[in-house]
Coordinates of N, CA and C in Angstrom, one line a residue:
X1 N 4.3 15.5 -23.0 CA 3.8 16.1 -21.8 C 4.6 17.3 -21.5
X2 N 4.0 18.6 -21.2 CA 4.7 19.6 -21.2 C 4.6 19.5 -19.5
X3 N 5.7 21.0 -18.7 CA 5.8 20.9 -17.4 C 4.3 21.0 -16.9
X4 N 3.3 21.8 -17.3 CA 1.9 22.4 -16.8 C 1.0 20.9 -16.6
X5 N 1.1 20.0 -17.4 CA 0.3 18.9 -17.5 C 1.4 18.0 -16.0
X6 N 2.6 17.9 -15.9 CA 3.4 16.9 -15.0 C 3.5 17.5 -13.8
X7 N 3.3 18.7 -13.7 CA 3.3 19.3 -12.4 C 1.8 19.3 -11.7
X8 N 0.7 19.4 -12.8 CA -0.6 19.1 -12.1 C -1.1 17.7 -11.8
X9 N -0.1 17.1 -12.7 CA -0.3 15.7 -12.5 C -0.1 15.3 -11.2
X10 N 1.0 15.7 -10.8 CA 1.8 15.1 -9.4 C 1.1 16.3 -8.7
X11 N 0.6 17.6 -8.4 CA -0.4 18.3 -7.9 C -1.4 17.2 -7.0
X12 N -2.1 16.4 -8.3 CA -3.2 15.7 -7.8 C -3.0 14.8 -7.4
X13 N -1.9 14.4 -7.2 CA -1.4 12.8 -6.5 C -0.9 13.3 -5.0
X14 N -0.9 14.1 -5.3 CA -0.1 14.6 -3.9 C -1.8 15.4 -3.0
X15 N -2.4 15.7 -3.6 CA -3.6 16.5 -3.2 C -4.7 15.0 -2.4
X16 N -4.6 14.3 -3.2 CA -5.7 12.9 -3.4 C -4.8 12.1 -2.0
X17 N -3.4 11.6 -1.7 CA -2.7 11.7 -0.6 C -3.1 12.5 0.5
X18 N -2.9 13.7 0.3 CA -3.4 14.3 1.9 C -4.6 14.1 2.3
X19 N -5.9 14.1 1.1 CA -7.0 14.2 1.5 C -7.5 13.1 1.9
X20 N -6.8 11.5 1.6 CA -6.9 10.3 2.0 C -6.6 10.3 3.5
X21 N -5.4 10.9 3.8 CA -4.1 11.0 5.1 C -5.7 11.7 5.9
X22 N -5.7 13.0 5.4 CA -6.6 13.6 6.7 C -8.0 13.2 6.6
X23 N -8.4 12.0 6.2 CA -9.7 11.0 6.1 C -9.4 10.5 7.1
X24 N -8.1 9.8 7.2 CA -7.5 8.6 8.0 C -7.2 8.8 9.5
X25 N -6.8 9.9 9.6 CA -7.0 11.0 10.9 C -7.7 11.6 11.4
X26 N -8.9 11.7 10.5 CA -10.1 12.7 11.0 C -9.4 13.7 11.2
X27 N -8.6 14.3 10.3 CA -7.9 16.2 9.9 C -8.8 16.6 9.0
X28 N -9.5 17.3 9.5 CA -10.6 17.7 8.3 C -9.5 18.9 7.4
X29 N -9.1 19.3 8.1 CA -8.1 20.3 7.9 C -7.5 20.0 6.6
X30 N -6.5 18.9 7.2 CA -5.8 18.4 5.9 C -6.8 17.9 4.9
X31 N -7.8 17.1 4.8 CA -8.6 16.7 4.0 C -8.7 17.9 3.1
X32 N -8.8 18.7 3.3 CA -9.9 20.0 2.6 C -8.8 20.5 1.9
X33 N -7.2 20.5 2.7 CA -6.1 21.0 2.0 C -5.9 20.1 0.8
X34 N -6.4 18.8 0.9 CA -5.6 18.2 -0.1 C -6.9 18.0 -0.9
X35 N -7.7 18.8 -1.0 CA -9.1 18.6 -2.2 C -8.4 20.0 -2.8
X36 N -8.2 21.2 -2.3 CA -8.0 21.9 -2.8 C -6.6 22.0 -3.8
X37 N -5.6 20.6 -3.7 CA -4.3 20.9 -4.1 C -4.5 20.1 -5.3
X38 N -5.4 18.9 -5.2 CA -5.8 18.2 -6.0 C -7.1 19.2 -7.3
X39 N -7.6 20.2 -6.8 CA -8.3 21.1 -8.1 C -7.2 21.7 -8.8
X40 N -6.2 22.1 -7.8 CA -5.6 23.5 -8.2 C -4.1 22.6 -9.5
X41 N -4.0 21.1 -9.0 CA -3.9 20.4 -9.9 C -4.1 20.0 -11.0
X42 N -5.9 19.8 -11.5 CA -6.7 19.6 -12.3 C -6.4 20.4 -13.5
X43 N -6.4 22.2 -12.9 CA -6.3 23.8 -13.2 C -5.2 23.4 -14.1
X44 N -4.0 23.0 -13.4 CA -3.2 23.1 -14.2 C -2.5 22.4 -15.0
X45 N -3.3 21.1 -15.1 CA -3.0 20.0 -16.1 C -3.8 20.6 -17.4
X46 N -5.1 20.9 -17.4 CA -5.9 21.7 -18.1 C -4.9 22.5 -18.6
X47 N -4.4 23.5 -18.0 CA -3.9 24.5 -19.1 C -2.8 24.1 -19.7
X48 N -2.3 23.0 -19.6 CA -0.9 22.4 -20.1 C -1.4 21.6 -21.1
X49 N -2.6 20.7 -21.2 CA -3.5 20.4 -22.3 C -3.4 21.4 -23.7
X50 N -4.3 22.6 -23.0 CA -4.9 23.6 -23.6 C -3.4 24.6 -24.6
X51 N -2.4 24.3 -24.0 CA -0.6 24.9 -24.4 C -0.3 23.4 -25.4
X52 N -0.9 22.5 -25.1 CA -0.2 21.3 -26.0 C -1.0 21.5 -27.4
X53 N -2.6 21.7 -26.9 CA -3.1 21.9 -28.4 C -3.3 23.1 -29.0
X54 N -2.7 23.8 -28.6 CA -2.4 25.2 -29.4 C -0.8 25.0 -29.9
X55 N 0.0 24.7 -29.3 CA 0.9 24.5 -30.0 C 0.9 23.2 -31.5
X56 N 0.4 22.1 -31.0 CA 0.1 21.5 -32.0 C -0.5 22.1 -33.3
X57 N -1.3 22.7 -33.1 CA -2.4 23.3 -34.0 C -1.4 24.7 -34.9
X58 N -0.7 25.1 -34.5 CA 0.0 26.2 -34.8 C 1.5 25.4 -35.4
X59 N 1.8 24.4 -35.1 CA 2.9 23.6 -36.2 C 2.0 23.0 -37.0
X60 N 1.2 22.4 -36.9 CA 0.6 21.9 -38.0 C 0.2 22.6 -38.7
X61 N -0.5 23.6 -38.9 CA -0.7 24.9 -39.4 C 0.1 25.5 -40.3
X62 N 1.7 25.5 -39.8 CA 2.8 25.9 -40.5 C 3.0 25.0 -41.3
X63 N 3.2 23.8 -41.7 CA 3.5 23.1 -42.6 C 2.8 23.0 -43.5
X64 N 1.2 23.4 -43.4 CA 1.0 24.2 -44.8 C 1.0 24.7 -45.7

């Protein structure tokens, strides 16, 4: 797991929390903040995916 994939990870845990928290409160506010922390988490587990299998693909490649 590279930092892009552990950082979006905890992104979405932390996003999926607020949006629960401002459910729980009727914070639409917070709700919406934490839908949006939880994508922008998604975003960047994705590209930490997308950096694992390019890298993979490019050592594998070398040992060729």
């Amino acid at each position: 797991m590279n930092d892009k994939q552990s950082k979006g990870a905890f992104d979405q845990v932390k996003g999926e929390a607020k949006k629960q928290f401002g459910k729980l409160t009727d914070n639409e506010s917070m709700e919406v903040e934490g839908r949006l922390d939880k994508g922008k988490g998604k975003l960047k587990e994705t590209a930490g995916d997308m950096k694992e299998d390019v890298s993979r693909a490019f050592n594998d490649s070398s040992r060729n």
